[in-house]
């Protein structure tokens, strides 16, 4: 059985700065209309990132077979080589010599709040990256250029490959009709609680309603775990406690990887969501989106200790 997972989304560099204070002490409601703030950030790191890159990395940790689908610039030679060194199939990573790789600039405060800006670069031509003919057990359409997300979704749908739709940072690009069109092709919707509320507002339908048409809807709630919706019914997936959270960057992507791995392995949706919560919790204990290296034995131990599933990866 083909166990490849097509990971459609951005492949980017993350430049992460740490503000040793709290945004809420400097961004005041009474001055929001004329906002002009500056933050002193003594800690600065450049990381491998992007939704497709992060999901693929976490799926690799799980022993899965990620196939990233994304477009990068000539400055990503080291990133692409790293993927190859990890054993990933990079045949669907397209390099545009005349463009920059997408760049995300993130400032995080001491309460793990984030302010980010994004330069799309080569991502603006992601729709030209054709995944047709590549078979897979599952796929995910993660944040990317809007036209690329739709092109990939249509090709996956036509090929009969089930996919997870992850709206994420692409939320500003999608109006109600766009979301309805995308969800008509997707098998599973995943979103954090804020994104879920936006989807409900823009489509006029609740996540419970959408779960009656999709295979499932998964809504994450940070430290409070997640909720799985199937057929209009909800199941709470308890969080994995984290004593020392360091950095939320990439936690959602780690969560998606856990969900996908469970789906490929044929686990129940609830079991896959448990693995997703484990991956998110392990990631938040490390700085940067792709620096955690928990090892499969630790992942399995965490999964079975907290959820009592008796699973192996």
Tab-separated table of C-alpha atoms in Angstrom:
chain	number	residue	atom	x	y	z
A	1	UNK	CA	0.000	0.000	0.000
A	2	UNK	CA	1.281	3.454	-0.928
A	3	UNK	CA	1.949	5.390	2.276
A	4	UNK	CA	3.213	8.617	0.730
A	5	UNK	CA	1.650	11.814	2.067
A	6	UNK	CA	1.624	14.848	-0.220
A	7	UNK	CA	2.360	17.931	1.869
A	8	UNK	CA	1.180	20.970	-0.113
A	9	UNK	CA	2.098	24.326	1.353
A	10	UNK	CA	4.793	26.892	1.921
A	11	UNK	CA	8.460	26.037	2.317
A	12	UNK	CA	10.038	29.030	3.976
A	13	UNK	CA	12.707	30.448	6.206
A	14	UNK	CA	11.546	31.709	9.612
A	15	UNK	CA	13.445	34.555	11.220
A	16	UNK	CA	12.419	34.442	14.872
A	17	UNK	CA	13.059	37.236	17.357
A	18	UNK	CA	12.282	37.087	21.071
A	19	UNK	CA	10.958	40.162	22.864
A	20	UNK	CA	11.732	39.907	26.576
A	21	UNK	CA	8.502	41.547	27.626
A	22	UNK	CA	4.763	41.414	26.945
A	23	UNK	CA	3.095	42.883	23.860
A	24	UNK	CA	0.044	43.830	25.886
A	25	UNK	CA	2.117	46.241	27.939
A	26	UNK	CA	3.046	48.171	24.782
A	27	UNK	CA	0.076	47.763	22.426
A	28	UNK	CA	-2.625	49.774	24.142
A	29	UNK	CA	-6.262	49.694	23.078
A	30	UNK	CA	-6.633	53.485	23.294
A	31	UNK	CA	-3.760	54.019	20.816
A	32	UNK	CA	-4.477	51.198	18.387
A	33	UNK	CA	-5.635	53.601	15.622
A	34	UNK	CA	-2.194	55.189	15.455
A	35	UNK	CA	-0.068	52.187	16.265
A	36	UNK	CA	3.694	52.709	16.188
A	37	UNK	CA	5.706	50.330	18.342
A	38	UNK	CA	9.271	49.077	18.431
A	39	UNK	CA	10.538	46.030	20.295
A	40	UNK	CA	14.107	45.373	21.431
A	41	UNK	CA	14.867	41.748	20.485
A	42	UNK	CA	18.284	40.570	21.730
A	43	UNK	CA	17.655	36.978	20.582
A	44	UNK	CA	17.421	36.262	16.853
A	45	UNK	CA	17.411	32.946	14.952
A	46	UNK	CA	16.911	31.898	11.343
A	47	UNK	CA	15.129	28.580	11.051
A	48	UNK	CA	13.895	26.170	8.417
A	49	UNK	CA	10.133	26.601	8.309
A	50	UNK	CA	7.013	27.001	6.211
A	51	UNK	CA	3.905	24.884	6.735
A	52	UNK	CA	4.853	22.170	4.229
A	53	UNK	CA	8.427	22.047	5.495
A	54	UNK	CA	7.341	21.804	9.126
A	55	UNK	CA	4.659	19.177	8.538
A	56	UNK	CA	7.041	17.103	6.436
A	57	UNK	CA	9.736	17.288	9.127
A	58	UNK	CA	7.346	16.100	11.842
A	59	UNK	CA	5.976	13.321	9.665
A	60	UNK	CA	9.559	12.217	9.083
A	61	UNK	CA	10.064	12.052	12.872
A	62	UNK	CA	7.105	9.676	13.020
A	63	UNK	CA	8.589	7.388	10.384
A	64	UNK	CA	6.144	8.538	7.715
A	65	UNK	CA	6.796	9.226	4.048
A	66	UNK	CA	6.221	12.928	3.439
A	67	UNK	CA	6.446	14.343	-0.075
A	68	UNK	CA	6.638	18.132	0.244
A	69	UNK	CA	4.966	20.090	-2.561
A	70	UNK	CA	6.225	23.667	-2.664
A	71	UNK	CA	8.158	26.326	-4.553
A	72	UNK	CA	11.381	27.914	-3.319
A	73	UNK	CA	14.096	30.275	-4.543
A	74	UNK	CA	17.755	29.701	-5.315
A	75	UNK	CA	18.610	30.614	-1.695
A	76	UNK	CA	16.988	27.365	-0.472
A	77	UNK	CA	19.709	25.007	-1.670
A	78	UNK	CA	20.671	24.076	1.891
A	79	UNK	CA	17.022	23.551	2.881
A	80	UNK	CA	16.298	21.222	-0.037
A	81	UNK	CA	19.509	19.308	0.603
A	82	UNK	CA	18.517	18.903	4.263
A	83	UNK	CA	15.222	17.345	3.172
A	84	UNK	CA	17.114	14.930	0.937
A	85	UNK	CA	19.523	14.083	3.752
A	86	UNK	CA	16.507	13.189	5.898
A	87	UNK	CA	15.368	10.805	3.166
A	88	UNK	CA	12.469	12.870	1.809
A	89	UNK	CA	11.299	12.754	-1.782
A	90	UNK	CA	11.932	16.301	-3.050
A	91	UNK	CA	10.775	15.702	-6.613
A	92	UNK	CA	7.831	18.081	-6.085
A	93	UNK	CA	9.907	20.904	-4.584
A	94	UNK	CA	10.322	23.389	-7.444
A	95	UNK	CA	13.270	25.807	-7.420
A	96	UNK	CA	12.912	29.230	-9.094
A	97	UNK	CA	16.424	30.688	-9.533
A	98	UNK	CA	15.115	34.240	-10.020
A	99	UNK	CA	13.080	34.386	-6.789
A	100	UNK	CA	13.651	34.408	-3.046
A	101	UNK	CA	12.397	31.588	-0.884
A	102	UNK	CA	9.378	32.702	1.196
A	103	UNK	CA	10.467	34.441	4.387
A	104	UNK	CA	8.488	34.734	7.616
A	105	UNK	CA	9.563	37.246	10.262
A	106	UNK	CA	8.192	36.385	13.701
A	107	UNK	CA	8.489	38.236	16.995
A	108	UNK	CA	7.437	36.266	20.085
A	109	UNK	CA	6.911	37.743	23.550
A	110	UNK	CA	7.279	36.168	26.986
A	111	UNK	CA	3.649	35.017	26.940
A	112	UNK	CA	4.189	33.170	23.651
A	113	UNK	CA	2.135	35.699	21.681
A	114	UNK	CA	3.374	36.312	18.154
A	115	UNK	CA	3.509	39.132	15.611
A	116	UNK	CA	4.491	37.981	12.130
A	117	UNK	CA	5.026	39.345	8.631
A	118	UNK	CA	5.542	37.274	5.504
A	119	UNK	CA	7.284	37.755	2.145
A	120	UNK	CA	5.842	35.174	-0.308
A	121	UNK	CA	8.640	35.207	-2.880
A	122	UNK	CA	8.638	32.008	-4.948
A	123	UNK	CA	5.402	30.921	-3.294
A	124	UNK	CA	3.494	33.249	-5.633
A	125	UNK	CA	4.151	30.713	-8.383
A	126	UNK	CA	3.288	27.601	-6.389
A	127	UNK	CA	0.269	26.927	-8.598
A	128	UNK	CA	2.683	26.000	-11.402
A	129	UNK	CA	3.910	23.042	-9.345
A	130	UNK	CA	1.999	20.053	-10.738
A	131	UNK	CA	1.499	17.082	-8.399
A	132	UNK	CA	-0.519	15.126	-10.977
A	133	UNK	CA	0.516	11.517	-11.336
A	134	UNK	CA	1.987	11.171	-7.847
A	135	UNK	CA	-0.072	8.631	-5.909
A	136	UNK	CA	-0.501	9.006	-2.151
A	137	UNK	CA	-2.496	7.602	0.742
A	138	UNK	CA	-3.342	11.071	2.084
A	139	UNK	CA	-2.486	14.690	1.467
A	140	UNK	CA	-2.817	18.043	3.147
A	141	UNK	CA	-3.487	21.436	1.586
A	142	UNK	CA	-1.785	23.794	4.023
A	143	UNK	CA	-1.279	27.583	3.769
A	144	UNK	CA	0.231	28.611	0.451
A	145	UNK	CA	-0.658	31.036	-2.333
A	146	UNK	CA	-4.447	30.964	-2.678
A	147	UNK	CA	-4.463	29.877	-6.328
A	148	UNK	CA	-2.005	27.097	-5.517
A	149	UNK	CA	-4.177	25.814	-2.682
A	150	UNK	CA	-7.118	25.531	-5.055
A	151	UNK	CA	-5.071	24.000	-7.887
A	152	UNK	CA	-3.630	21.360	-5.565
A	153	UNK	CA	-7.040	20.665	-4.005
A	154	UNK	CA	-8.684	20.153	-7.385
A	155	UNK	CA	-5.949	17.811	-8.576
A	156	UNK	CA	-6.099	15.792	-5.368
A	157	UNK	CA	-9.883	15.621	-5.556
A	158	UNK	CA	-9.800	14.510	-9.192
A	159	UNK	CA	-7.208	11.864	-8.359
A	160	UNK	CA	-9.328	10.539	-5.492
A	161	UNK	CA	-6.666	11.307	-2.886
A	162	UNK	CA	-8.285	12.356	0.420
A	163	UNK	CA	-6.858	15.515	1.909
A	164	UNK	CA	-6.899	17.607	5.056
A	165	UNK	CA	-7.647	21.298	4.562
A	166	UNK	CA	-5.631	23.519	6.903
A	167	UNK	CA	-6.648	27.167	6.511
A	168	UNK	CA	-4.081	28.603	8.940
A	169	UNK	CA	-2.286	31.776	7.907
A	170	UNK	CA	-4.139	31.796	4.565
A	171	UNK	CA	-7.290	32.835	6.437
A	172	UNK	CA	-7.304	36.468	5.166
A	173	UNK	CA	-7.381	35.193	1.569
A	174	UNK	CA	-10.530	33.065	1.884
A	175	UNK	CA	-14.048	34.476	1.808
A	176	UNK	CA	-17.161	32.425	2.468
A	177	UNK	CA	-17.610	31.074	-1.093
A	178	UNK	CA	-13.903	30.157	-1.253
A	179	UNK	CA	-14.197	28.159	1.947
A	180	UNK	CA	-17.325	26.400	0.720
A	181	UNK	CA	-15.611	25.446	-2.541
A	182	UNK	CA	-12.562	24.124	-0.718
A	183	UNK	CA	-14.563	22.174	1.845
A	184	UNK	CA	-16.610	20.579	-0.928
A	185	UNK	CA	-13.375	18.840	-2.018
A	186	UNK	CA	-11.698	18.192	1.354
A	187	UNK	CA	-12.105	15.124	3.567
A	188	UNK	CA	-11.085	16.703	6.879
A	189	UNK	CA	-10.947	20.296	8.101
A	190	UNK	CA	-8.452	21.254	10.778
A	191	UNK	CA	-8.216	24.674	12.406
A	192	UNK	CA	-7.438	26.358	15.689
A	193	UNK	CA	-10.325	27.757	17.701
A	194	UNK	CA	-10.001	31.271	16.253
A	195	UNK	CA	-9.793	30.031	12.668
A	196	UNK	CA	-12.811	27.811	13.295
A	197	UNK	CA	-14.834	30.806	14.469
A	198	UNK	CA	-13.851	32.720	11.328
A	199	UNK	CA	-14.873	29.784	9.126
A	200	UNK	CA	-18.220	29.642	10.901
A	201	UNK	CA	-18.762	33.367	10.464
A	202	UNK	CA	-17.795	33.440	6.790
A	203	UNK	CA	-19.738	30.336	5.753
A	204	UNK	CA	-22.715	30.783	8.047
A	205	UNK	CA	-22.334	27.201	9.213
A	206	UNK	CA	-20.983	25.741	12.447
A	207	UNK	CA	-18.146	23.241	12.638
A	208	UNK	CA	-20.751	20.712	13.767
A	209	UNK	CA	-22.612	21.355	10.513
A	210	UNK	CA	-19.452	20.917	8.458
A	211	UNK	CA	-18.594	17.682	10.281
A	212	UNK	CA	-21.801	16.171	8.906
A	213	UNK	CA	-20.515	16.658	5.360
A	214	UNK	CA	-16.827	15.958	5.921
A	215	UNK	CA	-15.152	12.920	7.379
A	216	UNK	CA	-14.255	15.050	10.396
A	217	UNK	CA	-13.423	18.501	11.725
A	218	UNK	CA	-10.558	18.901	14.203
A	219	UNK	CA	-10.343	22.122	16.222
A	220	UNK	CA	-7.303	22.765	18.387
A	221	UNK	CA	-7.470	24.791	21.611
A	222	UNK	CA	-3.822	25.168	22.557
A	223	UNK	CA	-3.072	24.038	26.087
A	224	UNK	CA	-6.695	22.829	26.429
A	225	UNK	CA	-6.250	20.085	23.848
A	226	UNK	CA	-8.505	19.653	20.840
A	227	UNK	CA	-12.044	18.717	19.866
A	228	UNK	CA	-12.917	16.147	17.212
A	229	UNK	CA	-16.237	16.598	15.420
A	230	UNK	CA	-17.718	13.669	13.490
A	231	UNK	CA	-21.276	13.595	12.187
A	232	UNK	CA	-22.219	16.587	14.311
A	233	UNK	CA	-20.995	14.956	17.538
A	234	UNK	CA	-17.975	16.214	19.453
A	235	UNK	CA	-15.257	14.358	21.354
A	236	UNK	CA	-12.770	16.174	23.589
A	237	UNK	CA	-9.166	15.065	23.108
A	238	UNK	CA	-7.344	15.827	26.332
A	239	UNK	CA	-4.103	17.802	26.135
A	240	UNK	CA	-0.677	16.411	26.927
A	241	UNK	CA	0.617	18.503	29.854
A	242	UNK	CA	3.754	20.528	29.160
A	243	UNK	CA	5.701	21.808	32.159
A	244	UNK	CA	8.081	24.136	30.322
A	245	UNK	CA	6.694	25.447	27.008
A	246	UNK	CA	9.372	27.338	25.100
A	247	UNK	CA	8.114	28.273	21.640
A	248	UNK	CA	4.722	27.790	19.914
A	249	UNK	CA	6.157	28.297	16.418
A	250	UNK	CA	5.246	25.265	14.316
A	251	UNK	CA	3.061	23.555	16.934
A	252	UNK	CA	0.069	23.517	14.610
A	253	UNK	CA	2.154	21.938	11.868
A	254	UNK	CA	3.418	19.259	14.267
A	255	UNK	CA	-0.200	18.580	15.206
A	256	UNK	CA	-1.162	18.139	11.527
A	257	UNK	CA	1.674	15.664	11.028
A	258	UNK	CA	0.460	13.526	13.912
A	259	UNK	CA	-3.078	13.554	12.535
A	260	UNK	CA	-1.874	12.543	9.064
A	261	UNK	CA	0.324	9.736	10.369
A	262	UNK	CA	-2.572	8.254	12.308
A	263	UNK	CA	-4.793	8.441	9.221
A	264	UNK	CA	-2.200	6.706	7.041
A	265	UNK	CA	-1.777	3.979	9.664
A	266	UNK	CA	-5.522	3.365	9.685
A	267	UNK	CA	-6.073	4.481	13.263
A	268	UNK	CA	-9.417	5.807	14.408
A	269	UNK	CA	-9.889	9.553	14.131
A	270	UNK	CA	-9.735	9.911	17.928
A	271	UNK	CA	-6.466	7.953	18.084
A	272	UNK	CA	-4.981	10.078	15.303
A	273	UNK	CA	-5.977	13.219	17.228
A	274	UNK	CA	-4.230	11.876	20.326
A	275	UNK	CA	-1.009	11.459	18.351
A	276	UNK	CA	-1.514	14.968	16.968
A	277	UNK	CA	-1.722	16.381	20.508
A	278	UNK	CA	1.446	14.505	21.463
A	279	UNK	CA	3.366	15.963	18.533
A	280	UNK	CA	2.227	19.486	19.345
A	281	UNK	CA	3.289	19.093	22.981
A	282	UNK	CA	6.716	17.733	22.092
A	283	UNK	CA	7.320	20.559	19.635
A	284	UNK	CA	6.465	23.378	22.050
A	285	UNK	CA	9.273	22.258	24.361
A	286	UNK	CA	11.858	23.187	21.729
A	287	UNK	CA	12.693	26.511	20.085
A	288	UNK	CA	12.077	26.798	16.358
A	289	UNK	CA	9.756	24.709	14.192
A	290	UNK	CA	12.217	21.957	13.227
A	291	UNK	CA	14.738	21.556	16.056
A	292	UNK	CA	12.924	19.001	18.222
A	293	UNK	CA	14.197	15.429	17.912
A	294	UNK	CA	12.147	13.380	20.381
A	295	UNK	CA	12.786	9.958	18.816
A	296	UNK	CA	10.042	7.475	18.045
A	297	UNK	CA	10.421	5.636	21.363
A	298	UNK	CA	9.690	8.844	23.272
A	299	UNK	CA	6.727	9.674	21.035
A	300	UNK	CA	5.227	6.209	21.578
A	301	UNK	CA	5.843	6.372	25.325
A	302	UNK	CA	4.174	9.782	25.552
A	303	UNK	CA	1.208	8.600	23.460
A	304	UNK	CA	0.601	5.453	25.451
A	305	UNK	CA	1.300	6.984	28.856
A	306	UNK	CA	-1.177	9.831	28.401
A	307	UNK	CA	-3.839	8.060	26.387
A	308	UNK	CA	-3.334	4.366	27.148
A	309	UNK	CA	-3.640	3.343	23.504
A	310	UNK	CA	-0.960	0.645	23.316
A	311	UNK	CA	0.052	1.850	19.857
A	312	UNK	CA	3.278	1.627	17.887
A	313	UNK	CA	4.286	3.918	15.047
